[in-house]
Short mmCIF file of C-alpha atoms in Angstrom, two decimals:
data_model
loop_
_atom_site.label_atom_id
_atom_site.label_comp_id
_atom_site.label_asym_id
_atom_site.label_seq_id
_atom_site.Cartn_x
_atom_site.Cartn_y
_atom_site.Cartn_z
CA MET Y 1 -42.11 -12.22 -74.68
CA ALA Y 2 -41.48 -8.55 -73.87
CA GLU Y 3 -44.53 -6.62 -72.68
CA THR Y 4 -46.46 -9.88 -72.30
CA ASN Y 5 -49.09 -9.85 -69.58
CA LEU Y 6 -50.92 -12.57 -67.68
CA SER Y 7 -53.63 -13.03 -70.31
CA HIS Y 8 -51.04 -14.03 -72.91
CA VAL Y 9 -48.83 -16.27 -70.77
CA LYS Y 10 -50.29 -19.75 -71.10
CA GLU Y 11 -47.43 -21.73 -69.59
CA PHE Y 12 -44.02 -21.56 -67.96
CA ILE Y 13 -40.90 -23.55 -68.73
CA ILE Y 14 -39.22 -24.96 -65.63
CA LEU Y 15 -35.56 -25.54 -66.47
CA GLY Y 16 -34.85 -27.74 -63.46
CA PHE Y 17 -31.55 -29.54 -64.04
CA SER Y 18 -31.63 -29.38 -67.82
CA ASP Y 19 -28.11 -27.92 -67.71
CA LEU Y 20 -26.94 -31.42 -66.67
CA PRO Y 21 -28.09 -33.51 -69.64
CA ASN Y 22 -25.72 -36.40 -68.93
CA LEU Y 23 -27.00 -36.81 -65.37
CA GLN Y 24 -30.73 -37.02 -66.05
CA ASP Y 25 -30.97 -40.78 -65.43
CA ILE Y 26 -28.92 -40.52 -62.24
CA LEU Y 27 -31.00 -37.59 -60.97
CA PHE Y 28 -34.21 -39.47 -61.71
CA GLY Y 29 -32.95 -42.46 -59.73
CA ILE Y 30 -31.84 -40.30 -56.79
CA PHE Y 31 -35.11 -38.36 -56.61
CA LEU Y 32 -37.19 -41.52 -56.97
CA TYR Y 33 -35.21 -43.13 -54.14
CA ILE Y 34 -35.74 -40.07 -51.95
CA TYR Y 35 -39.47 -39.97 -52.69
CA ILE Y 36 -39.97 -43.68 -51.94
CA ASN Y 37 -38.02 -43.37 -48.70
CA THR Y 38 -40.04 -40.30 -47.71
CA LEU Y 39 -43.31 -42.12 -48.33
CA ILE Y 40 -42.18 -45.26 -46.49
CA GLY Y 41 -40.58 -43.44 -43.54
CA ASN Y 42 -43.42 -41.02 -42.90
CA GLY Y 43 -46.00 -43.70 -43.70
CA LEU Y 44 -44.50 -45.95 -41.01
CA ILE Y 45 -44.66 -43.09 -38.51
CA ILE Y 46 -48.37 -42.62 -39.30
CA VAL Y 47 -49.17 -46.33 -38.99
CA ILE Y 48 -47.19 -46.74 -35.77
CA THR Y 49 -48.66 -43.69 -34.02
CA LYS Y 50 -52.19 -44.78 -34.97
CA SER Y 51 -51.94 -48.49 -34.20
CA ASP Y 52 -49.72 -48.81 -31.13
CA ALA Y 53 -51.62 -48.39 -27.85
CA ALA Y 54 -48.51 -47.07 -26.06
CA LEU Y 55 -48.28 -44.13 -28.49
CA GLN Y 56 -51.79 -42.74 -28.01
CA THR Y 57 -50.54 -39.51 -26.49
CA PRO Y 58 -50.67 -35.89 -27.70
CA MET Y 59 -46.97 -35.90 -28.67
CA TYR Y 60 -47.38 -38.85 -31.04
CA PHE Y 61 -50.74 -37.55 -32.28
CA PHE Y 62 -48.94 -34.41 -33.46
CA LEU Y 63 -46.06 -36.49 -34.82
CA GLY Y 64 -48.44 -38.59 -36.92
CA ASN Y 65 -50.03 -35.45 -38.36
CA PHE Y 66 -46.59 -34.00 -39.01
CA ALA Y 67 -45.59 -37.14 -40.94
CA PHE Y 68 -48.75 -36.85 -43.06
CA LEU Y 69 -47.91 -33.20 -43.72
CA GLU Y 70 -44.40 -34.18 -44.87
CA ILE Y 71 -45.85 -36.64 -47.40
CA CYS Y 72 -48.14 -33.93 -48.80
CA TYR Y 73 -45.34 -31.36 -48.74
CA THR Y 74 -43.00 -33.54 -50.78
CA SER Y 75 -45.74 -34.69 -53.15
CA VAL Y 76 -46.44 -31.11 -54.26
CA THR Y 77 -43.05 -30.81 -55.98
CA LEU Y 78 -41.24 -34.14 -56.33
CA PRO Y 79 -43.65 -36.14 -58.57
CA ARG Y 80 -43.71 -33.24 -61.02
CA MET Y 81 -39.89 -33.12 -61.01
CA LEU Y 82 -39.72 -36.86 -61.68
CA SER Y 83 -42.19 -36.50 -64.54
CA ASP Y 84 -40.23 -33.63 -66.08
CA ILE Y 85 -36.98 -35.60 -65.96
CA TRP Y 86 -38.59 -38.76 -67.35
CA THR Y 87 -40.48 -37.08 -70.21
CA GLN Y 88 -38.06 -34.17 -70.74
CA ASN Y 89 -41.15 -31.97 -70.96
CA LYS Y 90 -40.42 -28.84 -68.95
CA ASN Y 91 -43.67 -27.02 -69.73
CA ILE Y 92 -46.20 -26.34 -66.98
CA SER Y 93 -49.50 -24.58 -67.56
CA LEU Y 94 -50.31 -21.33 -65.83
CA LEU Y 95 -53.06 -22.97 -63.77
CA ALA Y 96 -50.84 -25.90 -62.75
CA CYS Y 97 -48.07 -23.51 -61.74
CA ALA Y 98 -50.48 -21.45 -59.65
CA ALA Y 99 -51.86 -24.58 -58.00
CA GLN Y 100 -48.37 -25.86 -57.20
CA LEU Y 101 -47.35 -22.53 -55.66
CA CYS Y 102 -50.58 -22.28 -53.67
CA PHE Y 103 -50.35 -25.79 -52.20
CA PHE Y 104 -46.64 -25.33 -51.49
CA LEU Y 105 -47.26 -22.08 -49.58
CA ILE Y 106 -50.12 -23.62 -47.62
CA LEU Y 107 -48.07 -26.65 -46.61
CA VAL Y 108 -44.88 -24.79 -45.74
CA VAL Y 109 -46.79 -22.39 -43.46
CA THR Y 110 -48.78 -25.29 -41.97
CA GLU Y 111 -45.47 -26.98 -41.15
CA SER Y 112 -44.31 -23.84 -39.36
CA LEU Y 113 -47.50 -23.71 -37.29
CA LEU Y 114 -47.48 -27.43 -36.55
CA LEU Y 115 -43.88 -27.26 -35.33
CA THR Y 116 -45.01 -24.46 -33.01
CA VAL Y 117 -47.86 -26.61 -31.70
CA MET Y 118 -45.44 -29.48 -31.07
CA ALA Y 119 -43.14 -27.13 -29.15
CA PHE Y 120 -46.12 -25.96 -27.06
CA ASP Y 121 -46.97 -29.58 -26.29
CA ARG Y 122 -43.44 -30.21 -24.99
CA TYR Y 123 -43.58 -26.97 -22.99
CA VAL Y 124 -46.78 -28.01 -21.21
CA ALA Y 125 -45.51 -31.58 -20.65
CA ILE Y 126 -42.26 -30.47 -19.01
CA CYS Y 127 -43.08 -27.09 -17.45
CA LYS Y 128 -46.66 -27.84 -16.34
CA PRO Y 129 -46.79 -31.65 -15.96
CA LEU Y 130 -49.63 -31.63 -13.38
CA TYR Y 131 -51.91 -29.82 -15.85
CA TYR Y 132 -50.75 -31.66 -18.99
CA THR Y 133 -53.70 -34.05 -19.34
CA VAL Y 134 -56.14 -31.23 -18.66
CA ILE Y 135 -54.63 -28.73 -21.11
CA MET Y 136 -53.63 -31.15 -23.86
CA ASN Y 137 -56.83 -33.15 -24.00
CA HIS Y 138 -57.90 -34.83 -27.23
CA LYS Y 139 -60.29 -32.03 -28.18
CA MET Y 140 -57.58 -29.41 -27.75
CA CYS Y 141 -55.10 -31.47 -29.81
CA VAL Y 142 -57.57 -31.84 -32.68
CA GLN Y 143 -58.40 -28.13 -32.60
CA LEU Y 144 -54.71 -27.16 -32.71
CA VAL Y 145 -54.04 -29.45 -35.69
CA VAL Y 146 -57.13 -28.31 -37.60
CA ALA Y 147 -56.25 -24.67 -36.93
CA SER Y 148 -52.72 -25.26 -38.24
CA TRP Y 149 -54.12 -26.69 -41.47
CA ILE Y 150 -57.01 -24.38 -42.30
CA THR Y 151 -55.99 -20.98 -40.87
CA VAL Y 152 -53.58 -20.22 -43.68
CA VAL Y 153 -55.60 -21.52 -46.62
CA PRO Y 154 -57.51 -18.31 -47.52
CA ILE Y 155 -54.42 -16.15 -46.94
CA MET Y 156 -52.21 -18.26 -49.20
CA VAL Y 157 -54.93 -18.41 -51.88
CA VAL Y 158 -55.04 -14.60 -51.88
CA GLN Y 159 -51.23 -14.43 -51.98
CA THR Y 160 -51.12 -16.77 -54.99
CA PHE Y 161 -53.80 -14.72 -56.74
CA GLN Y 162 -51.79 -11.54 -56.10
CA VAL Y 163 -48.65 -13.08 -57.62
CA PHE Y 164 -50.41 -14.29 -60.75
CA SER Y 165 -52.25 -11.00 -61.15
CA LEU Y 166 -48.91 -9.37 -61.95
CA PRO Y 167 -47.86 -8.98 -65.60
CA PHE Y 168 -45.01 -11.27 -66.64
CA CYS Y 169 -42.41 -9.70 -68.91
CA ASP Y 170 -39.38 -10.67 -70.98
CA SER Y 171 -39.55 -14.43 -70.40
CA ASN Y 172 -41.68 -17.33 -69.21
CA ILE Y 173 -38.63 -19.44 -68.30
CA LEU Y 174 -38.29 -20.35 -64.61
CA ASN Y 175 -34.69 -21.20 -63.80
CA HIS Y 176 -35.80 -23.26 -60.83
CA ILE Y 177 -37.04 -26.75 -59.93
CA PHE Y 178 -40.68 -25.85 -59.27
CA CYS Y 179 -43.05 -22.88 -59.22
CA ASP Y 180 -41.70 -21.06 -56.19
CA MET Y 181 -42.30 -17.46 -55.15
CA PRO Y 182 -38.79 -15.96 -55.76
CA PRO Y 183 -38.36 -17.10 -59.40
CA LEU Y 184 -41.93 -16.07 -60.25
CA MET Y 185 -41.40 -12.64 -58.75
CA LYS Y 186 -38.24 -12.26 -60.83
CA LEU Y 187 -40.27 -12.76 -64.02
CA ALA Y 188 -43.01 -10.39 -62.95
CA CYS Y 189 -42.84 -6.73 -63.91
CA GLY Y 190 -44.83 -3.66 -63.06
CA ASP Y 191 -45.46 -2.42 -59.53
CA LYS Y 192 -44.56 -5.28 -57.17
CA SER Y 193 -44.42 -3.17 -53.99
CA TRP Y 194 -47.80 -4.36 -52.67
CA ASN Y 195 -46.85 -7.99 -53.26
CA GLU Y 196 -43.54 -7.48 -51.47
CA VAL Y 197 -45.34 -5.92 -48.50
CA LEU Y 198 -47.67 -8.94 -48.34
CA VAL Y 199 -44.74 -11.35 -48.50
CA TYR Y 200 -42.89 -9.59 -45.67
CA ALA Y 201 -46.08 -9.46 -43.58
CA GLU Y 202 -46.74 -13.17 -44.08
CA VAL Y 203 -43.14 -14.12 -43.36
CA SER Y 204 -43.34 -12.17 -40.10
CA LEU Y 205 -46.74 -13.59 -39.15
CA PHE Y 206 -46.22 -17.22 -40.11
CA GLY Y 207 -42.46 -17.54 -39.95
CA PHE Y 208 -40.83 -15.15 -37.50
CA ILE Y 209 -43.54 -15.17 -34.82
CA PRO Y 210 -43.84 -19.00 -34.72
CA PHE Y 211 -40.05 -19.21 -34.54
CA LEU Y 212 -40.02 -16.82 -31.56
CA LEU Y 213 -42.75 -18.87 -29.86
CA ILE Y 214 -40.75 -22.06 -30.37
CA LEU Y 215 -37.63 -20.34 -29.06
CA TYR Y 216 -39.50 -19.06 -25.99
CA SER Y 217 -40.96 -22.52 -25.33
CA TYR Y 218 -37.55 -24.17 -25.38
CA ILE Y 219 -35.94 -21.49 -23.23
CA ARG Y 220 -38.58 -22.20 -20.59
CA ILE Y 221 -38.10 -25.95 -21.10
CA PHE Y 222 -34.33 -25.75 -20.63
CA ILE Y 223 -34.75 -23.62 -17.50
CA THR Y 224 -37.16 -26.18 -16.08
CA ILE Y 225 -34.92 -29.12 -17.02
CA GLN Y 226 -31.95 -27.53 -15.25
CA LYS Y 227 -33.99 -27.40 -12.04
CA LEU Y 228 -34.73 -31.14 -12.06
CA PRO Y 229 -32.89 -32.85 -9.17
CA SER Y 230 -32.12 -36.10 -11.00
CA ALA Y 231 -29.59 -36.35 -13.83
CA ILE Y 232 -31.64 -39.22 -15.29
CA GLY Y 233 -34.74 -37.03 -15.19
CA ARG Y 234 -32.93 -34.20 -16.97
CA SER Y 235 -31.64 -36.60 -19.64
CA LYS Y 236 -35.09 -38.12 -20.21
CA ALA Y 237 -36.76 -34.72 -20.40
CA PHE Y 238 -34.21 -33.42 -22.89
CA SER Y 239 -34.41 -36.56 -25.05
CA THR Y 240 -38.14 -35.95 -25.64
CA CYS Y 241 -37.27 -32.52 -27.08
CA SER Y 242 -34.02 -33.11 -28.94
CA SER Y 243 -35.61 -34.70 -32.03
CA HIS Y 244 -38.09 -31.86 -32.40
CA LEU Y 245 -35.30 -29.32 -31.97
CA MET Y 246 -33.30 -30.95 -34.78
CA VAL Y 247 -36.32 -30.85 -37.12
CA VAL Y 248 -36.98 -27.20 -36.23
CA GLY Y 249 -33.33 -26.39 -36.93
CA LEU Y 250 -33.43 -28.09 -40.33
CA PHE Y 251 -36.70 -26.43 -41.34
CA TYR Y 252 -35.96 -22.87 -40.26
CA GLY Y 253 -32.24 -23.04 -40.99
CA SER Y 254 -32.69 -24.10 -44.61
CA GLY Y 255 -35.56 -21.65 -45.09
CA ILE Y 256 -33.57 -18.71 -43.73
CA ILE Y 257 -30.56 -19.55 -45.90
CA ALA Y 258 -32.71 -19.97 -49.00
CA TYR Y 259 -34.94 -16.91 -48.67
CA LEU Y 260 -33.03 -14.32 -46.64
CA GLN Y 261 -29.62 -14.40 -48.28
CA PRO Y 262 -28.71 -11.57 -50.69
CA LYS Y 263 -30.02 -12.63 -54.08
CA THR Y 264 -27.28 -10.82 -55.93
CA SER Y 265 -24.69 -13.17 -54.45
CA CYS Y 266 -26.69 -16.33 -54.97
CA LEU Y 267 -26.16 -18.40 -58.07
CA ALA Y 268 -29.16 -20.10 -59.65
CA GLY Y 269 -27.56 -23.50 -59.07
CA MET Y 270 -27.21 -22.75 -55.35
CA GLU Y 271 -30.86 -21.67 -55.18
CA LYS Y 272 -31.88 -24.99 -56.69
CA MET Y 273 -29.76 -26.99 -54.25
CA LEU Y 274 -31.17 -25.09 -51.28
CA SER Y 275 -34.70 -25.64 -52.60
CA LEU Y 276 -34.00 -29.35 -52.89
CA PHE Y 277 -32.82 -29.40 -49.29
CA TYR Y 278 -35.90 -27.86 -47.69
CA THR Y 279 -38.46 -29.44 -50.05
CA ILE Y 280 -37.33 -33.07 -50.34
CA ILE Y 281 -34.25 -33.79 -48.20
CA THR Y 282 -35.57 -32.70 -44.81
CA PRO Y 283 -38.90 -34.59 -45.21
CA MET Y 284 -36.86 -37.75 -45.86
CA PHE Y 285 -34.64 -37.23 -42.80
CA ASN Y 286 -37.37 -36.26 -40.34
CA PRO Y 287 -38.70 -39.82 -39.79
CA LEU Y 288 -35.13 -41.00 -39.23
CA ILE Y 289 -34.53 -38.24 -36.69
CA TYR Y 290 -37.64 -39.10 -34.73
CA SER Y 291 -37.30 -42.88 -34.92
CA LEU Y 292 -33.58 -43.20 -34.22
CA ARG Y 293 -33.79 -40.95 -31.15
CA ASN Y 294 -37.04 -42.29 -29.71
CA LYS Y 295 -37.12 -45.61 -27.86
CA ASP Y 296 -40.93 -45.79 -27.90
CA ILE Y 297 -41.05 -45.54 -31.70
CA ILE Y 298 -38.24 -48.09 -32.06
CA MET Y 299 -40.12 -50.56 -29.85
CA ALA Y 300 -43.39 -49.94 -31.70
CA MET Y 301 -41.64 -50.41 -35.05
CA LYS Y 302 -40.13 -53.71 -33.89
CA LYS Y 303 -43.58 -54.95 -32.80
CA LEU Y 304 -45.11 -53.87 -36.12
CA LEU Y 305 -42.41 -55.53 -38.20
CA SER Y 306 -42.58 -58.73 -36.13
CA LYS Y 307 -46.25 -59.03 -37.03
#
């Protein structure tokens, strides 16, 4: 497909794990198990935070929205992977690939912003407790969530359009598990400098800056916690933040490893495994992290299951 441009590329071929033909049934079972657990775990978080009167606070409002985001985030890639393994049809149309990339970019950036909002909520609760109910009122919480969802939509749509406006040369085979930015950029030819500038700008705006804001929030939180006179108070304050810190670490840690490592030293198989980690493994673990380390959610879950 040398010298082939966008107008002639009608579809891509996503290789996925086709290099493991004897493990297709096992992989299908593993991914299906992960997807079901992700839906159940995050679905329970949504139901609990909406139905239990004791959890009608800003922290659990954000947590419920985060759980819904995780379901959407996983559903962009995993059902398609399951279908490809089951049917052994690796082809994906140009439009479907563009849609998958666009939704994936929107959701991954929304997750970054929502994690920042959740860190801000903990900052206000611990560092400015007397003003918490005034600052984090219901209207403010809704505005922060809506802003996290819709702010990035036009930007990511433009970014997707820019990627698929490039000519694709030599091959239409994506040696990846879904239509992600790095493998698509590898297939693109021509002048990619403008696209690379946009990518770096968006990573800085929606990745690095939110990470710095989260880091600043938790530095202030830890300073405030250390000043608390009671050891029990310090432990309780830290416990409300530890789950969120673990989720932030998983999200940004896996993203940094996957996207910022030198590509020349990264095998395709390693890229796929890292992509699996930040697209389907972390959304499955996040409900466990929040529920196992949160007594309020455990109590609410027991009441729900008893009914």
